[in-house]
Structures are given as C-alpha cells and as structure tokens.
Tab-separated table of N, CA and C in Angstrom:
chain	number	residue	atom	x	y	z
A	1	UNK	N	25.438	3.104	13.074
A	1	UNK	CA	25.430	1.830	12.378
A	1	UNK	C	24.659	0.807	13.208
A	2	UNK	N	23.967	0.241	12.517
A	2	UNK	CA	23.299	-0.980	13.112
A	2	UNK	C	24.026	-1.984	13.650
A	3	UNK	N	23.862	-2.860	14.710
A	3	UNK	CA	24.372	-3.403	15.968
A	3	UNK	C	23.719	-5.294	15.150
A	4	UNK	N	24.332	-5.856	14.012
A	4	UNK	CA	23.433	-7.169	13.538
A	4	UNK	C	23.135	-8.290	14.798
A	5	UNK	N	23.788	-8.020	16.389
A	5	UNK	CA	23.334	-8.833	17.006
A	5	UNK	C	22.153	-7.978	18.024
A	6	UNK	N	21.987	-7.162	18.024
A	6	UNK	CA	21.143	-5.942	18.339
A	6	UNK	C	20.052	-6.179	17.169
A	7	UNK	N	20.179	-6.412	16.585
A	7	UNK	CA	19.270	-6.275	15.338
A	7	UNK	C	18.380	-7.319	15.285
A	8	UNK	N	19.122	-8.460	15.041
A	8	UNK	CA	18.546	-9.960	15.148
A	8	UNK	C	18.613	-10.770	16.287
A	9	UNK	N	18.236	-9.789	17.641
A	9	UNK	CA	17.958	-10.635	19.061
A	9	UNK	C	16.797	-11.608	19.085
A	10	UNK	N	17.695	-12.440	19.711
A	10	UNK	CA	16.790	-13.886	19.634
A	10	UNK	C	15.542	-13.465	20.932
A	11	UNK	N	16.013	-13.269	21.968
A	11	UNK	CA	15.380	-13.034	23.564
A	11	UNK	C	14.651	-12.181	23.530
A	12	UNK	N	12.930	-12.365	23.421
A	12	UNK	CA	12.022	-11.742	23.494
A	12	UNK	C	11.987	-10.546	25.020
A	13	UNK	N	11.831	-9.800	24.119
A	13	UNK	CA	11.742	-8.666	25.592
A	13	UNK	C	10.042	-8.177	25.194
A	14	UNK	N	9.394	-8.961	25.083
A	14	UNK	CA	7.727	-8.208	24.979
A	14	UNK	C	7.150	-9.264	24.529
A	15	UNK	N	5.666	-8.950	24.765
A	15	UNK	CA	5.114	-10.258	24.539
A	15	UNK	C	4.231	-10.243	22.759
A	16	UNK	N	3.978	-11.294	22.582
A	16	UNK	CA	3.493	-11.291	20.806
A	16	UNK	C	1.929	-11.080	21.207
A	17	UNK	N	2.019	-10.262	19.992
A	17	UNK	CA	0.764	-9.428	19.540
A	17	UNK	C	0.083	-10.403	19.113
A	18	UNK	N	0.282	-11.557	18.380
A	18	UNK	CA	-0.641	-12.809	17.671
A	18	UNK	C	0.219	-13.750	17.000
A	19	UNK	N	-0.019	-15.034	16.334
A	19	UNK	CA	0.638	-15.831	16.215
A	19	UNK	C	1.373	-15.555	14.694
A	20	UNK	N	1.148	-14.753	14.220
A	20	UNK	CA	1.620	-14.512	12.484
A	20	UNK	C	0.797	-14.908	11.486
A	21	UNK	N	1.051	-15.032	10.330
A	21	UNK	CA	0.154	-15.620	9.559
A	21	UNK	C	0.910	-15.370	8.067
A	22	UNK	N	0.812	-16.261	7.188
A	22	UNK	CA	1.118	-15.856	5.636
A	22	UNK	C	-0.212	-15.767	5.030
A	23	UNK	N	-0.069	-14.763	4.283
A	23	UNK	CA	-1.479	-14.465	2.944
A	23	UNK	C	-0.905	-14.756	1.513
A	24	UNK	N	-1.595	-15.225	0.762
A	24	UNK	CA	-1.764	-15.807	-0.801
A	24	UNK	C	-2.486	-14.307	-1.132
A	25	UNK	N	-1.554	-13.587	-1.844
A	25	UNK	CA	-1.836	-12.581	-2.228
A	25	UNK	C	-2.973	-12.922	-3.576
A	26	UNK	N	-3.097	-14.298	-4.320
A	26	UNK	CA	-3.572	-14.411	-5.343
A	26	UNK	C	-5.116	-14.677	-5.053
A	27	UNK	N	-4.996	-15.094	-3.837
A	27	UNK	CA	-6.603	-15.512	-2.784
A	27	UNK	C	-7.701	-14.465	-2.586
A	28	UNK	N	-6.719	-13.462	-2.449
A	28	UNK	CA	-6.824	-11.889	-2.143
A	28	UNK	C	-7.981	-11.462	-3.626
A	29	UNK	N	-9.840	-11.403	-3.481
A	29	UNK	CA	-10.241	-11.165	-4.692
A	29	UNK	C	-9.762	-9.700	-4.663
A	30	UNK	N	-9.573	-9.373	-5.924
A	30	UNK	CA	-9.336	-7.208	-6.376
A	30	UNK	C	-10.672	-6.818	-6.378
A	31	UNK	N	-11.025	-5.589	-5.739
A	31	UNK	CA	-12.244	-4.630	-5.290
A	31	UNK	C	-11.628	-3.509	-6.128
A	32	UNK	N	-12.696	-3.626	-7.490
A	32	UNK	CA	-12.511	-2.418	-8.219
A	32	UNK	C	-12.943	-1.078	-7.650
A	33	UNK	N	-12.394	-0.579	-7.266
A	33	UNK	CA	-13.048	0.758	-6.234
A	33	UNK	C	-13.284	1.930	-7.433
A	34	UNK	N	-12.976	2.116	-8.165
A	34	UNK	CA	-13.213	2.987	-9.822
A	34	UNK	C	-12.423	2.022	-10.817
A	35	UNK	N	-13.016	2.661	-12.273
A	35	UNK	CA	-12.890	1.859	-13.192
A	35	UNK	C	-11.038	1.984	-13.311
A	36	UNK	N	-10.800	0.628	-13.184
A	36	UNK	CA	-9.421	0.366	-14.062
A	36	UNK	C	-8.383	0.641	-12.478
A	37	UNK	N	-9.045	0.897	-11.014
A	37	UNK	CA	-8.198	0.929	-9.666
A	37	UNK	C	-8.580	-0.089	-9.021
A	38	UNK	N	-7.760	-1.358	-8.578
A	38	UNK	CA	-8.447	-2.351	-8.032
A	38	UNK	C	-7.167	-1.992	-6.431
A	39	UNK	N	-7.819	-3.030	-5.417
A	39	UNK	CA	-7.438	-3.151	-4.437
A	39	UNK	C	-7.140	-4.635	-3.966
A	40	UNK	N	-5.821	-4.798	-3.142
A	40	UNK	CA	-6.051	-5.999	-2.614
A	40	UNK	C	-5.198	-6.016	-0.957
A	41	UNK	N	-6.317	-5.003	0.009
A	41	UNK	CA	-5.360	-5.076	1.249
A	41	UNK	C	-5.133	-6.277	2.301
A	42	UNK	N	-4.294	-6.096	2.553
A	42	UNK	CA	-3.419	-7.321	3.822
A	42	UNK	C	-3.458	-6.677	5.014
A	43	UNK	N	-4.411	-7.164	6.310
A	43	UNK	CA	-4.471	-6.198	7.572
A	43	UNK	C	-3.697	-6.742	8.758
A	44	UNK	N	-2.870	-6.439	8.711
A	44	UNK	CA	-1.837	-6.771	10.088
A	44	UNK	C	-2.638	-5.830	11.232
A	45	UNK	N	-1.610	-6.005	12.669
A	45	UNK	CA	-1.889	-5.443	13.750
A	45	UNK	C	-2.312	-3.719	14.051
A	46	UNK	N	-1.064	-3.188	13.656
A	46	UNK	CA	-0.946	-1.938	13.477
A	46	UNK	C	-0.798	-1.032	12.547
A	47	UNK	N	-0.656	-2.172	11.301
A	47	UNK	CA	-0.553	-1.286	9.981
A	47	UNK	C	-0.945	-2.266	8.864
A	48	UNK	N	-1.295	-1.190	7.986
A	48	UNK	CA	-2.338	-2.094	6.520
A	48	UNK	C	-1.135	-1.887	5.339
A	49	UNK	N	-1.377	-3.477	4.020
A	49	UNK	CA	-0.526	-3.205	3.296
A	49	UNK	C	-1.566	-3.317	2.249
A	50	UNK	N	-1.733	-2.713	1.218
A	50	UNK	CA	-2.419	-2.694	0.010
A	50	UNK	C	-1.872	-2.894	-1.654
A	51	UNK	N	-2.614	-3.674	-2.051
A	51	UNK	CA	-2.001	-3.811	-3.367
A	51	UNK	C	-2.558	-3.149	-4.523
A	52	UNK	N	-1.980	-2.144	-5.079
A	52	UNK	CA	-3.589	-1.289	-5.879
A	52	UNK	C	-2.538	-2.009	-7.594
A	53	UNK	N	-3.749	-2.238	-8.083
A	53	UNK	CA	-3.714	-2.329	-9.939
A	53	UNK	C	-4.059	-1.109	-10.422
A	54	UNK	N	-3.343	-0.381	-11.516
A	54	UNK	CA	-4.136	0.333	-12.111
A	54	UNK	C	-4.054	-0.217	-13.689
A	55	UNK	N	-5.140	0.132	-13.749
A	55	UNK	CA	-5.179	-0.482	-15.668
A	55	UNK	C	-4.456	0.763	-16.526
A	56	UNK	N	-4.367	0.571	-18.068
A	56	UNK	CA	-3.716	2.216	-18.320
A	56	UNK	C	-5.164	2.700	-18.729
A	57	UNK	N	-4.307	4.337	-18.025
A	57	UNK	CA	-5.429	5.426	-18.220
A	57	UNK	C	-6.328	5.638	-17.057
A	58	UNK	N	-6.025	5.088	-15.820
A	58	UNK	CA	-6.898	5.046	-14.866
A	58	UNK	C	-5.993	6.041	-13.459
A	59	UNK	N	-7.216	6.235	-12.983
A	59	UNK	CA	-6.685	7.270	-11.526
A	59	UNK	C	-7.430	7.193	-10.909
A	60	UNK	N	-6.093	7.434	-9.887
A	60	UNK	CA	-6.823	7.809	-8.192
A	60	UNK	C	-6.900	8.570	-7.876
A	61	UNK	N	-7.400	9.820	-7.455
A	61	UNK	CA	-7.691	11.492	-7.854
A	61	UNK	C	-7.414	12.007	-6.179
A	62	UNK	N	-7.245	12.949	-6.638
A	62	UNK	CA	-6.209	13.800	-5.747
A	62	UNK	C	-7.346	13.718	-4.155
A	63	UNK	N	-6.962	13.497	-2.925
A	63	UNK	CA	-7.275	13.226	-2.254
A	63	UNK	C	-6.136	13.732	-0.692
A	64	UNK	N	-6.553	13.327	0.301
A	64	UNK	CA	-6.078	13.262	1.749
A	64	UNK	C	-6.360	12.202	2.371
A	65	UNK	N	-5.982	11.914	3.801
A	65	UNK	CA	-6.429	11.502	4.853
A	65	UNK	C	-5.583	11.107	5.417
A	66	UNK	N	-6.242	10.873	7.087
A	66	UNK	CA	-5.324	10.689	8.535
A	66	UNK	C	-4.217	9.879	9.089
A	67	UNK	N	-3.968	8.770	7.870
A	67	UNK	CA	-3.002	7.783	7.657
A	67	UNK	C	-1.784	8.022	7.210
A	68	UNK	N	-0.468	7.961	8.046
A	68	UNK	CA	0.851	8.102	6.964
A	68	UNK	C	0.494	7.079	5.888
A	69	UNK	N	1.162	7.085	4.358
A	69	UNK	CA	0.854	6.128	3.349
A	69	UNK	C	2.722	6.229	2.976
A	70	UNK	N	2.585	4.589	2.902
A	70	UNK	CA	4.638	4.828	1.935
A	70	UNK	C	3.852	4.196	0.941
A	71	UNK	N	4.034	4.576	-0.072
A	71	UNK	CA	3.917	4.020	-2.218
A	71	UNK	C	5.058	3.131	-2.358
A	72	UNK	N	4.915	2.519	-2.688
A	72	UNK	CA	5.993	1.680	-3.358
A	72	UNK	C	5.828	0.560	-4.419
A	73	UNK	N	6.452	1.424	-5.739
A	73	UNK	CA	6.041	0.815	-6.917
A	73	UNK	C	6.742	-0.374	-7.182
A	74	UNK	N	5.973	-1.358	-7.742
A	74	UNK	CA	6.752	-2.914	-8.191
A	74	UNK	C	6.632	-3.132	-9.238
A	75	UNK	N	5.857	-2.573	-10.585
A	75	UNK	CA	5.715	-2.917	-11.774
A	75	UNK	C	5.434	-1.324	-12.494
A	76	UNK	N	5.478	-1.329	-13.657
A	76	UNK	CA	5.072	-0.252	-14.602
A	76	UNK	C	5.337	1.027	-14.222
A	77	UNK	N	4.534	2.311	-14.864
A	77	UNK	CA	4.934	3.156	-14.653
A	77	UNK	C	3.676	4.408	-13.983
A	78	UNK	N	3.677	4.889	-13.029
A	78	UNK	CA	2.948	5.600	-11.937
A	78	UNK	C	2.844	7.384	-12.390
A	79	UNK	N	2.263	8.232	-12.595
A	79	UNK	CA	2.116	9.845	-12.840
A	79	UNK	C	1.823	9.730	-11.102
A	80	UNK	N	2.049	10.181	-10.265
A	80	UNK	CA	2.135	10.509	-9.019
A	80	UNK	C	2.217	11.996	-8.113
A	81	UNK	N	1.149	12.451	-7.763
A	81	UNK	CA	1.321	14.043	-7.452
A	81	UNK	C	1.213	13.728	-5.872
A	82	UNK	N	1.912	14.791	-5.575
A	82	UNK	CA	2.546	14.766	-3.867
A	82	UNK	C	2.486	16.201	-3.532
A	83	UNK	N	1.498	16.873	-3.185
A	83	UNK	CA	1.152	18.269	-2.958
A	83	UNK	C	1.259	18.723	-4.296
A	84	UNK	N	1.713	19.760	-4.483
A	84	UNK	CA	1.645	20.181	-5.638
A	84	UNK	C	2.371	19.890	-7.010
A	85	UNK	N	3.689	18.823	-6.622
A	85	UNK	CA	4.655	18.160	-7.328
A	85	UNK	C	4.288	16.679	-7.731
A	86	UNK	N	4.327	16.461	-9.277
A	86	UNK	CA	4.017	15.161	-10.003
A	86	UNK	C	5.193	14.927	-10.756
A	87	UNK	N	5.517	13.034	-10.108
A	87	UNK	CA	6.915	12.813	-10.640
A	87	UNK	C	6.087	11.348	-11.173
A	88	UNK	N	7.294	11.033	-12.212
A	88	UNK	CA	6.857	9.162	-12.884
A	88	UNK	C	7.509	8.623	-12.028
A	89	UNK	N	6.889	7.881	-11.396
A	89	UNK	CA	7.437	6.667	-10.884
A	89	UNK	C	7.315	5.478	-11.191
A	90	UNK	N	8.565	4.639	-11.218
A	90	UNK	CA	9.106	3.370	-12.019
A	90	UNK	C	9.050	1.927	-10.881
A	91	UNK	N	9.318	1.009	-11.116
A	91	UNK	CA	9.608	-0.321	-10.151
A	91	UNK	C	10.788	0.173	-8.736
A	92	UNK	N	10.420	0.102	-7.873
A	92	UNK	CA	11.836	0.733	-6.823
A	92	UNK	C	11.540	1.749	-6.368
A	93	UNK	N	10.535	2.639	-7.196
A	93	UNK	CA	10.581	4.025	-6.575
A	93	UNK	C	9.468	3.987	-5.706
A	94	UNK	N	9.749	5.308	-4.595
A	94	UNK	CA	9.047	5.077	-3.151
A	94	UNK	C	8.507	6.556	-2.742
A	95	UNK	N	7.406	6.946	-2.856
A	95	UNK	CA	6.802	8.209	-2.159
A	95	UNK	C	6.551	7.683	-0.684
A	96	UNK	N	6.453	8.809	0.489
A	96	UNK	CA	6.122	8.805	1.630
A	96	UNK	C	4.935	9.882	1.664
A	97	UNK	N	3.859	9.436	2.021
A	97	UNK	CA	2.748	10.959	2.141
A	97	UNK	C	2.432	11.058	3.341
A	98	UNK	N	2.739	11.727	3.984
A	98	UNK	CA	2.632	12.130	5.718
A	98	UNK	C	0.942	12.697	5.290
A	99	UNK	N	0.114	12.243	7.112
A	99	UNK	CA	-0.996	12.629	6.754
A	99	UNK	C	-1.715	13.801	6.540
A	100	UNK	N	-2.712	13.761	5.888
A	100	UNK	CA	-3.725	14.810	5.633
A	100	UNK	C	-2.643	15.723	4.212
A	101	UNK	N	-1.539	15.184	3.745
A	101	UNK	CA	-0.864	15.720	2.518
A	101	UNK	C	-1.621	15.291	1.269
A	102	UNK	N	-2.024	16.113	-0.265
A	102	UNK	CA	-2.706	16.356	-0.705
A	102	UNK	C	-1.582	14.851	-1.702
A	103	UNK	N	-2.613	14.329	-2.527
A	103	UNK	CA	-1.519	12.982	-3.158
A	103	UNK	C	-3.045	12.539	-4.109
A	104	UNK	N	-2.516	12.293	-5.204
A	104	UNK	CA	-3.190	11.290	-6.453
A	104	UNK	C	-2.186	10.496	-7.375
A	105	UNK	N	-2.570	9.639	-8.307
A	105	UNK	CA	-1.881	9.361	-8.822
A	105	UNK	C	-2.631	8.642	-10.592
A	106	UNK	N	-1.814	8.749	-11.582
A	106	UNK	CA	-2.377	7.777	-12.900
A	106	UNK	C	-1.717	7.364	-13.612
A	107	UNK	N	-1.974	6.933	-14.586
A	107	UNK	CA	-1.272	6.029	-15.498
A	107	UNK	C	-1.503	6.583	-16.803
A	108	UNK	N	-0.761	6.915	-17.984
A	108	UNK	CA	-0.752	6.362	-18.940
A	108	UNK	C	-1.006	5.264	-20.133
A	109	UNK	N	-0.388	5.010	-20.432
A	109	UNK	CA	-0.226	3.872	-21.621
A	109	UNK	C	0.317	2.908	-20.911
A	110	UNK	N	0.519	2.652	-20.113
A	110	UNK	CA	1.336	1.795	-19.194
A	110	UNK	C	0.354	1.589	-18.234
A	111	UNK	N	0.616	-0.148	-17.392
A	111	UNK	CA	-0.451	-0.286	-16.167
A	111	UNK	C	0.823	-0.237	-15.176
A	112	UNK	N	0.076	-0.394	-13.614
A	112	UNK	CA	1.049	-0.369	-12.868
A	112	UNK	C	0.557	-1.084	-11.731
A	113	UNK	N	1.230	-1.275	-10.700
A	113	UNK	CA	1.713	-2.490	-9.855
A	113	UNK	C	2.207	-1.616	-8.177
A	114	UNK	N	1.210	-0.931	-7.338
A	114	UNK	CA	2.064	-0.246	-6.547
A	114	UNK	C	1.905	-0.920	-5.180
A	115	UNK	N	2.209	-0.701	-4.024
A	115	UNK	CA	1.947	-1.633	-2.829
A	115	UNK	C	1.953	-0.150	-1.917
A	116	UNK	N	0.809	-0.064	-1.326
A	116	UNK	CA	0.591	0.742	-0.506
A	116	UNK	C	0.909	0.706	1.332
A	117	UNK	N	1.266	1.184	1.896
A	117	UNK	CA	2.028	0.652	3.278
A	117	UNK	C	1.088	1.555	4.309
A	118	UNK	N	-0.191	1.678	5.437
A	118	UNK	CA	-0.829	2.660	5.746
A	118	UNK	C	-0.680	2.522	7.365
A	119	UNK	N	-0.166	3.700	8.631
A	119	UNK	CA	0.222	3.540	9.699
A	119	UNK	C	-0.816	4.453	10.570
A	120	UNK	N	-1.862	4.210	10.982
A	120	UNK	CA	-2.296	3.128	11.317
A	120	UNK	C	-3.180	2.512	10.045
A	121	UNK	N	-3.872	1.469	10.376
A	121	UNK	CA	-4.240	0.813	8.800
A	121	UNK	C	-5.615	1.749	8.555
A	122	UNK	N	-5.528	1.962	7.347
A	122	UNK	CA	-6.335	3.093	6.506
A	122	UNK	C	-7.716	2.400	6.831
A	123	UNK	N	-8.835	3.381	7.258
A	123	UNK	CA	-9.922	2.581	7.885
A	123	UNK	C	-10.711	2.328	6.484
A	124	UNK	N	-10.807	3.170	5.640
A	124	UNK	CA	-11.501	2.882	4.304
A	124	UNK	C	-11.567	1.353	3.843
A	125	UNK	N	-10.057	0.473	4.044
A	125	UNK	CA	-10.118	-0.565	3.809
A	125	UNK	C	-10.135	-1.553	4.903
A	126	UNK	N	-10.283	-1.123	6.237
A	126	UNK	CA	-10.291	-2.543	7.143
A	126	UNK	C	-11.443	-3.679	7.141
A	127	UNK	N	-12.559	-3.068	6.324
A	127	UNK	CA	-13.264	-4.269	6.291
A	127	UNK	C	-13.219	-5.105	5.094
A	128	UNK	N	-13.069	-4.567	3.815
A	128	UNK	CA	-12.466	-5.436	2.773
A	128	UNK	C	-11.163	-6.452	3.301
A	129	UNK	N	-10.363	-5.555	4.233
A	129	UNK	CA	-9.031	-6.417	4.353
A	129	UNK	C	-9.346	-7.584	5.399
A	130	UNK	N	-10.366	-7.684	6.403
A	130	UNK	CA	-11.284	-8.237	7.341
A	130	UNK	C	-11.346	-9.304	6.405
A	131	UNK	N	-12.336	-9.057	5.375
A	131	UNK	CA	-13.184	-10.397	4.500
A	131	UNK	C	-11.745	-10.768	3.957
A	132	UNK	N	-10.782	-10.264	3.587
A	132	UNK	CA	-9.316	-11.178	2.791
A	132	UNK	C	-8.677	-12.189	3.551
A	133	UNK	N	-8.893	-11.737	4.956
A	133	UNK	CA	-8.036	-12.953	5.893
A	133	UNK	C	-8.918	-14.335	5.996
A	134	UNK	N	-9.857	-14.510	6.367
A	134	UNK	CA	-10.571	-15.959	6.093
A	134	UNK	C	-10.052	-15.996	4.910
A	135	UNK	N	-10.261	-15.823	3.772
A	135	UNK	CA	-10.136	-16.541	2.312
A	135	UNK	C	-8.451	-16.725	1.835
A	136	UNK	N	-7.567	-15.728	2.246
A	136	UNK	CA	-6.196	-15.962	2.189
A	136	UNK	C	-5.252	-16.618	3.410
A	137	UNK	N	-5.631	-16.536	4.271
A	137	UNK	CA	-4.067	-16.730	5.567
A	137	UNK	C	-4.509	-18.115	6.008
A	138	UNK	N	-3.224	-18.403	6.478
A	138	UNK	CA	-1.952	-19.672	6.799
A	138	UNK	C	-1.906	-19.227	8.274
A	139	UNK	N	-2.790	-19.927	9.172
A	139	UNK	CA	-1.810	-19.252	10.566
A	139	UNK	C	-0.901	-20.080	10.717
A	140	UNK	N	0.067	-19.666	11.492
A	140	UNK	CA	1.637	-19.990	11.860
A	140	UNK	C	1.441	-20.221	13.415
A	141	UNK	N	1.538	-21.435	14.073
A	141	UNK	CA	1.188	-21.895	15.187
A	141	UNK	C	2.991	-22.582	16.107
C-alpha cells in the first residue's frame, strides 16, 4: 500500500529537470499524418504525450517501434490490434504496447479521441512536438 506521506513528500531529494510548463492543447495545430489521423504531441523531458484524432473510417496500420506506447482512449470508439488480438476500445480503456510489439488501430462509423503516452518520446514526433512548445506553453517560473 502506498505510504500518502511517502507519496506526497514535500523535501526535494533531486534536483529539477526544468521549470514545468502548461500547454493549450487547442494551440497545439493537428498534423494530418494520413487521411482522417491527425496528431497533436506534447514533449516533456523523458517521455512524449500525443493526441491522435481519427475521423470515421480511418487507420493507423499495423506497425512497430522502439518506444513503450500506453493508448488511452478519451472519446469514441477505437478497432485496436495488439499482436495478433483486436479488441473495441471505448473512453477509459487502456492498451500498453511494449516495444517493437506489432499494434494498429481504426475506426468505424464512429471517430475517436485517443492520447498516446511514448517512453522514451517517440522520435517520429519530436520535432513536430519541438515546433508545439513555442506556439502552446506557459512556463511556470
């Protein structure tokens, strides 16, 4: 069980990586990367967060690479393949794809809303997510 004063220690034991920052996810322009898959990543220190749109009827086709990825859907409804297994995923629901695991995903009649989580940040997008921070973030001083 978690320790909540263990958890929420005030007394820095390490030093800060950078000062923080908030992003306006709406600032964030979408990079249609194929028709009807847009992107909108957020590049922190050590890990990237991505916001993918899909329109209905659109996919992201079965693919790999060197990045753990967590999925995590916030709107609509997701066709999602995870090696050889394809499940629907709804608002709440959460795939983990450990790397170099085989993963696509599409839509239906339905659009969807997923937030992509990438450890270390997926290099495909660090320079789109590069150009998002001038135009979105708040530093926190």
């Amino acid at each position: 069980m978690n320790d909540p004063a263990t958890h929420f220690a005030t007394a820095a034991s390490g030093t800060p990586t950078g000062t923080g920052r908030y992003v306006d996810r709406t600032a964030i322009t979408p990079v249609e990367i194929l028709p009807g898959l847009s992107f909108q990543p957020v590049l922190g220190t050590d890990t990237l967060l991505n916001f993918v749109t899909y329109a209905p009827h659109s996919e992201a086709p079965l693919h790999t690479h060197e990045e753990e990825q967590v999925v995590l859907v916030l709107e609509g409804e997701l066709h999602f393949q995870l090696n050889e297994h394809t499940r629907v995923m709804r608002p709440g629901d959460v795939a983990v794809v450990p790397a170099w695991v085989p993963h696509g995903a599409h839509t239906l009649d339905v659009p969807c809303v997923q937030v992509d989580f990438f450890n270390p940040p997926r290099q495909t997008l660090v320079a789109q997510a590069d150009a998002a921070i001038a135009a979105s973030s708040q530093l926190c001083g």
